[in-house]
Coordinates of C-alpha atoms in Angstrom, one line a residue:
M9 CA 0.2 0.3 0.2
K10 CA 1.5 3.0 -1.3
N11 CA 2.3 6.2 1.8
S12 CA -1.7 7.6 1.6
N13 CA -3.1 10.3 4.7
F14 CA -5.8 8.0 4.9
L15 CA -6.4 4.5 5.5
Y16 CA -9.9 3.0 4.6
I17 CA -11.5 -0.2 6.9
R18 CA -14.6 -2.4 5.9
G19 CA -15.8 -5.4 8.1
L20 CA -18.7 -7.9 7.3
R21 CA -20.5 -9.5 10.2
N22 CA -23.5 -11.6 10.8
V23 CA -26.2 -10.9 13.2
E24 CA -28.6 -13.1 14.4
H25 CA -32.2 -12.5 15.6
S26 CA -30.9 -9.3 17.8
I27 CA -31.5 -5.7 18.6
F28 CA -28.9 -3.4 18.5
A29 CA -29.9 0.0 18.6
V30 CA -33.0 0.9 19.6
G31 CA -36.0 3.1 18.2
S32 CA -37.2 6.0 19.6
S33 CA -41.1 6.3 20.6
D34 CA -41.7 8.1 18.0
Q35 CA -40.5 5.5 15.0
N36 CA -41.0 2.1 16.5
G37 CA -41.7 2.0 20.5
N38 CA -39.0 -0.3 21.6
G39 CA -38.2 -2.2 18.7
Q40 CA -34.4 -1.4 16.1
K41 CA -33.7 1.3 14.7
Y42 CA -34.4 1.3 11.1
Y43 CA -34.4 2.9 7.5
T44 CA -36.5 2.3 4.2
D45 CA -34.9 1.5 0.8
P46 CA -36.1 3.6 -1.5
Q47 CA -35.2 0.4 -4.5
F48 CA -36.5 -2.4 -2.1
G49 CA -39.0 -1.3 -0.3
R50 CA -37.8 -3.3 2.7
R51 CA -36.9 -1.9 6.4
Q52 CA -32.8 -1.7 6.9
A53 CA -32.0 -2.4 10.8
Y54 CA -28.9 -0.3 11.5
S55 CA -26.5 1.0 14.4
S56 CA -25.7 4.2 14.1
G57 CA -22.2 5.6 13.4
Q58 CA -21.6 7.3 17.2
Q59 CA -22.9 3.8 18.7
V60 CA -19.8 2.0 16.9
K61 CA -17.7 4.6 17.2
R62 CA -18.5 4.3 21.0
S63 CA -18.3 0.7 21.1
I64 CA -14.5 0.4 19.5
I65 CA -13.3 3.0 22.0
E66 CA -14.5 1.6 25.0
S67 CA -13.0 -1.9 23.7
F68 CA -9.4 0.1 24.2
N69 CA -9.1 -0.9 28.4
L70 CA -7.3 2.7 28.1
P71 CA -7.9 5.7 30.5
F72 CA -10.7 7.9 30.3
A73 CA -11.2 11.4 30.6
A74 CA -14.1 12.5 33.7
I75 CA -17.2 14.1 32.4
T76 CA -18.5 16.8 34.6
F77 CA -22.4 16.7 35.1
N78 CA -23.9 19.8 36.3
W79 CA -26.2 21.1 38.2
E80 CA -29.0 23.7 38.9
I81 CA -31.1 24.2 42.1
D82 CA -33.9 27.1 41.7
K83 CA -35.2 29.3 44.7
N84 CA -38.0 26.0 45.1
E85 CA -35.0 24.0 45.2
K86 CA -35.8 22.1 42.5
A87 CA -33.1 20.7 40.7
S88 CA -32.3 20.6 36.5
M89 CA -29.1 19.5 34.9
L90 CA -27.2 21.1 33.0
E91 CA -25.3 20.6 29.3
P92 CA -22.5 17.8 31.0
H93 CA -18.7 19.2 30.6
S94 CA -16.0 17.3 28.6
P95 CA -12.4 18.7 30.2
C96 CA -11.3 18.7 26.3
D97 CA -7.9 17.1 26.9
P98 CA -6.9 15.0 24.4
S99 CA -4.0 13.2 26.3
F100 CA -7.6 10.8 27.1
V101 CA -7.4 8.1 24.1
D102 CA -11.6 8.8 24.6
Q103 CA -10.9 12.4 23.7
L104 CA -8.2 12.6 21.5
L105 CA -9.9 10.0 18.7
G106 CA -13.7 10.8 20.1
G107 CA -13.5 14.2 19.6
Y108 CA -15.8 16.4 22.0
M109 CA -17.3 19.7 22.0
K110 CA -17.1 22.6 25.5
A111 CA -19.1 25.7 24.9
E112 CA -20.3 27.6 28.0
K113 CA -21.7 31.3 28.3
D114 CA -19.3 34.5 27.0
T115 CA -16.7 31.6 26.1
M116 CA -15.6 30.8 23.3
T117 CA -16.6 27.4 22.4
I118 CA -13.7 24.6 22.7
K119 CA -14.2 21.4 20.0
R120 CA -12.3 19.1 18.3
R121 CA -13.3 16.4 15.2
S122 CA -12.8 12.9 15.5
P123 CA -10.4 11.8 13.1
L124 CA -12.1 8.5 13.0
S125 CA -15.3 8.9 10.2
I126 CA -17.5 5.8 11.0
S127 CA -20.6 4.3 9.1
A128 CA -23.4 3.2 10.2
M129 CA -23.8 -0.9 10.4
R130 CA -26.4 -2.1 7.7
P131 CA -27.1 -4.3 5.7
L132 CA -24.4 -5.6 3.1
H133 CA -27.8 -5.2 0.9
P134 CA -30.7 -4.5 1.1
L135 CA -31.5 -8.5 0.5
L136 CA -29.5 -9.5 3.1
G137 CA -30.4 -8.1 6.3
G138 CA -33.5 -7.4 7.2
L139 CA -36.2 -7.0 10.5
E140 CA -38.8 -9.8 11.1
R141 CA -41.0 -10.0 13.6
D142 CA -40.6 -11.9 16.7
N143 CA -43.9 -13.7 18.8
E144 CA -46.3 -12.0 17.0
G145 CA -49.6 -12.7 17.9
E146 CA -48.2 -15.3 20.5
A147 CA -48.1 -14.6 24.2
T148 CA -44.9 -14.2 26.5
S149 CA -44.8 -15.2 30.2
F150 CA -42.7 -14.5 33.2
D151 CA -43.8 -18.6 34.4
R152 CA -42.2 -19.6 37.6
S153 CA -44.6 -22.4 37.8
S154 CA -41.6 -24.9 37.5
M155 CA -40.5 -23.5 41.3
G156 CA -44.0 -23.3 42.8
S157 CA -43.1 -23.9 46.3
Q158 CA -40.7 -21.3 46.7
H159 CA -42.6 -18.6 45.6
N160 CA -46.1 -17.0 47.2
V161 CA -49.3 -16.7 45.9
N162 CA -51.9 -14.0 46.7
V163 CA -55.7 -14.8 45.6
Y164 CA -58.3 -11.3 45.9
I165 CA -62.3 -11.2 45.9
K166 CA -63.1 -7.9 44.1
D167 CA -66.9 -6.7 44.9
D168 CA -69.1 -4.8 43.8
K169 CA -67.0 -1.5 44.4
G170 CA -63.8 -3.0 43.0
K171 CA -62.7 -3.6 46.7
R172 CA -60.7 -6.4 46.8
T173 CA -59.7 -9.1 49.8
L174 CA -57.6 -11.7 49.9
I175 CA -59.4 -14.7 49.4
D176 CA -59.5 -17.7 52.3
P177 CA -57.5 -20.7 52.0
S178 CA -60.1 -23.1 52.3
K179 CA -62.2 -21.1 49.3
L180 CA -59.1 -21.2 47.3
E181 CA -58.0 -24.5 46.9
E182 CA -62.0 -25.4 46.5
W183 CA -61.7 -22.3 43.6
L184 CA -58.5 -24.5 42.4
T185 CA -60.6 -27.6 41.9
T186 CA -62.7 -25.8 39.3
K187 CA -60.0 -23.8 37.3
E188 CA -57.1 -25.7 35.4
R189 CA -54.4 -22.7 35.0
S190 CA -51.3 -21.6 37.0
L191 CA -51.1 -19.3 39.0
G192 CA -46.8 -19.1 39.0
A193 CA -47.0 -17.3 35.8
K194 CA -47.6 -13.7 34.4
Y195 CA -48.5 -13.9 30.6
Y196 CA -48.2 -10.5 28.7
N197 CA -49.8 -9.5 25.6
P198 CA -48.5 -9.7 22.2
K199 CA -45.4 -7.2 21.1
K200 CA -44.4 -7.0 17.3
S201 CA -40.7 -6.4 19.0
P202 CA -38.9 -6.5 15.4
R203 CA -35.7 -8.9 15.6
V204 CA -32.2 -8.4 13.1
T205 CA -31.0 -11.0 10.7
G206 CA -28.5 -11.0 7.8
L207 CA -25.3 -9.7 6.7
F208 CA -23.9 -6.2 7.9
V209 CA -20.9 -4.2 7.2
Y210 CA -19.5 -1.0 8.6
D211 CA -16.5 1.4 7.1
V212 CA -14.2 3.2 9.0
A213 CA -12.6 5.9 7.1
I214 CA -9.0 7.4 9.7
D215 CA -7.2 10.5 8.5
L216 CA -3.7 9.5 9.9
R217 CA -3.0 13.8 9.5
R218 CA -5.1 14.3 12.3
L219 CA -4.8 10.8 14.0
F220 CA -2.5 12.4 16.7
T221 CA -2.0 16.3 15.9
V222 CA -4.2 18.9 17.9
S223 CA -4.7 22.3 16.3
I224 CA -3.6 25.3 18.2
N225 CA -5.5 28.2 15.7
K226 CA -6.3 30.2 18.6
L227 CA -9.4 31.4 15.8
E228 CA -10.8 27.4 15.7
P229 CA -9.3 26.7 19.2
E230 CA -9.2 22.3 19.8
I231 CA -7.6 22.8 22.9
S232 CA -7.4 25.4 26.0
S233 CA -4.5 27.7 27.0
L234 CA -4.7 25.9 30.3
I235 CA -4.7 22.3 28.3
E236 CA -1.6 23.4 25.7
D237 CA 0.5 24.5 28.4
K238 CA -0.1 20.9 30.1
L239 CA 0.4 19.3 26.6
R240 CA 3.7 20.9 25.9
R241 CA 4.7 19.2 29.7
E242 CA 3.6 16.2 28.5
G243 CA 6.7 15.9 25.5
W244 CA 3.9 17.2 23.2
I245 CA 6.0 18.6 20.0
E246 CA 5.0 21.6 18.4
H247 CA 4.2 20.8 14.4
T248 CA 2.8 22.6 11.4
N249 CA 0.4 19.9 9.1
I250 CA -1.8 21.2 5.8
F251 CA -3.9 22.3 8.8
G252 CA -1.7 24.5 10.4
K253 CA 0.3 24.5 13.8
C254 CA -0.3 21.8 15.9
L255 CA 1.2 19.5 18.7
L256 CA 2.2 16.0 17.7
C257 CA 1.4 13.2 20.8
P258 CA 4.4 11.7 22.0
Q259 CA 6.3 8.7 20.1
Q260 CA 5.6 6.5 23.9
L261 CA 1.4 7.7 23.9
R262 CA 1.0 6.7 20.4
D263 CA 3.0 3.4 20.8
K264 CA 0.2 2.5 23.6
I265 CA -2.8 3.7 21.9
I266 CA -2.0 2.0 17.6
P267 CA -2.3 -1.6 18.8
A268 CA -5.5 -0.5 21.6
L269 CA -6.4 1.6 17.9
A270 CA -6.1 -2.1 15.7
H271 CA -7.6 -4.2 18.2
G272 CA -11.2 -2.5 18.6
L273 CA -11.4 -1.9 14.5
I274 CA -11.6 -5.5 14.4
N275 CA -12.9 -6.5 17.5
W276 CA -15.8 -4.4 18.5
R277 CA -18.5 -5.6 20.5
I278 CA -21.9 -3.3 20.5
T279 CA -21.9 -2.4 24.6
S280 CA -24.5 0.4 24.6
N281 CA -27.5 -0.6 26.9
Q282 CA -30.1 -0.4 24.1
A283 CA -28.0 -3.9 22.8
R284 CA -30.8 -6.3 23.6
T285 CA -30.7 -10.2 22.7
F286 CA -27.4 -11.6 22.3
S287 CA -25.6 -11.7 19.4
L288 CA -21.9 -12.6 18.4
M289 CA -22.5 -10.6 16.0
E290 CA -18.6 -12.1 14.7
T291 CA -16.8 -10.7 12.0
L292 CA -16.8 -12.8 8.8
A293 CA -14.4 -10.5 6.6
V294 CA -12.4 -7.6 6.5
A295 CA -11.5 -5.4 3.7
I296 CA -8.2 -2.9 3.8
S297 CA -7.0 0.1 1.7
D298 CA -6.0 3.4 1.0
N299 CA -8.7 4.0 -1.4
A300 CA -12.5 3.9 -0.7
N301 CA -13.5 2.8 -3.9
K302 CA -11.5 -0.4 -3.8
L303 CA -12.3 -0.8 0.0
A304 CA -16.3 -0.9 -2.0
G305 CA -15.6 -3.1 -4.1
S306 CA -14.1 -6.0 -2.3
I307 CA -16.6 -6.7 0.3
R308 CA -20.2 -6.7 -2.0
A309 CA -23.6 -8.4 -2.9
K310 CA -24.8 -8.4 -6.7
L311 CA -28.4 -9.5 -8.0
S312 CA -28.5 -12.5 -9.0
E313 CA -30.2 -13.0 -12.4
D314 CA -30.9 -16.9 -12.1
T315 CA -34.5 -16.9 -10.6
E316 CA -37.8 -14.9 -10.8
K317 CA -37.8 -13.2 -7.5
Q318 CA -35.1 -10.4 -7.0
R319 CA -31.7 -12.7 -4.8
A320 CA -28.7 -10.9 -3.7
I321 CA -25.2 -12.9 -3.2
P322 CA -22.6 -12.0 -1.4
L323 CA -18.8 -11.3 -2.7
L324 CA -15.6 -11.3 -1.4
D325 CA -13.4 -10.2 -4.2
D326 CA -9.5 -10.4 -3.7
T327 CA -9.2 -8.7 -7.3
A328 CA -10.9 -5.6 -6.3
G329 CA -7.6 -4.2 -5.1
A330 CA -7.8 -4.4 -1.3
N331 CA -6.1 -6.1 1.5
I332 CA -8.7 -8.5 2.8
Y333 CA -8.6 -11.1 6.0
I334 CA -11.3 -13.9 5.7
A335 CA -12.6 -15.2 8.9
L336 CA -13.6 -18.9 9.8
P337 CA -17.3 -18.6 10.2
C338 CA -17.3 -16.7 6.5
D339 CA -17.3 -20.1 4.8
G340 CA -20.7 -20.7 5.4
Y341 CA -22.1 -17.9 4.5
I342 CA -20.5 -16.6 1.3
V343 CA -20.1 -19.7 -1.0
G344 CA -16.1 -20.0 -2.3
A345 CA -14.5 -17.9 0.8
S346 CA -12.0 -19.8 2.4
G347 CA -11.8 -18.7 5.8
T348 CA -8.3 -19.0 8.1
A349 CA -8.2 -19.2 11.8
N350 CA -5.9 -16.3 12.3
A351 CA -7.5 -13.9 9.9
L352 CA -8.9 -11.1 12.1
E353 CA -4.8 -11.3 14.3
D354 CA -3.5 -10.6 10.9
A355 CA -5.8 -8.0 9.8
E356 CA -5.2 -6.6 13.0
K357 CA -1.6 -6.8 12.7
Y358 CA -1.7 -5.0 9.1
I359 CA -3.7 -2.1 10.6
I360 CA -0.8 -1.4 13.5
E361 CA 1.9 -1.8 10.6
Q362 CA -0.2 1.3 8.5
L363 CA -0.2 3.2 11.4
Q364 CA 3.4 3.3 12.6
S365 CA 4.5 3.5 9.0
Y366 CA 2.7 7.0 8.6
D367 CA 5.6 9.8 9.3
Y368 CA 3.0 11.8 11.9
E369 CA 6.3 13.7 11.8
N370 CA 7.3 14.9 8.1
Q371 CA 3.3 15.2 6.4
K372 CA 2.6 15.6 3.1

């Protein structure tokens, strides 16, 4: 791969009967977020790029910056929450790679755009991933009848005025002789709970020019003067790149971050508490390139013309120009895929090599 200012990564994952991003109440209640594909008219589940980015960063196992939560108490002693504040300190990996913004009244806004641009995780093709209703028309239950002796059951009698009184044990036994039902289970009305299944992709673009540099332009500040002084004391060196004057992260810290970043890009798992119904979401293949077009051609799908009903076929194309790494589970989903046990580890090593070989001190 030639020396480039960008590194592009596409990951292909298998999702089975899962929910990984809960929709808002004005979309579909507590179900999976989705959009509708205009060409095929199918609902497409997705996980936002922000959720993917957060999951990647949380897999680093490196110290995070402390967030300040602000509250205001009025004259009636009622508390209301104000805007939480980030320290805007790039010496912490979540701030350096995740970006931040701090806007206070009567002060200049400080913000840093993340050097990682991450797409939503969405179906590889509209026909290769979708939403299915779970147990539609069937009741679900909270069933403890198998251990009935360990639980308590109260049965009340309701009179004409709506008042409830606990039934006498002898009357309860008499009532049960005429009723064949369990009192140790709670049955709920059926809900339309969509679950996600299919082949999903996510794309990451890394701007190597900004990955480990922080602008010190006073007109569009990324850091405050206090943080700038702190970074200089910690060994950040002043440089100039295409964006202007900047501070460069010291080599020692870069050597800690690069392996963690490479590992996170390949092995992240959705950590948001919105995720439901666990799925391994195993990585089937990873493509890496410095050219986004080659990346798109390496992991793609095509429409089949062999059947009357439209059908999409997933493809891995090693002639597209990107480096492709195929994991063992991929054999079960893509015809002709030949996976290896160490594919993901090799992809991780390749990312480390590319990030370490970039000349951060002498950017072009």
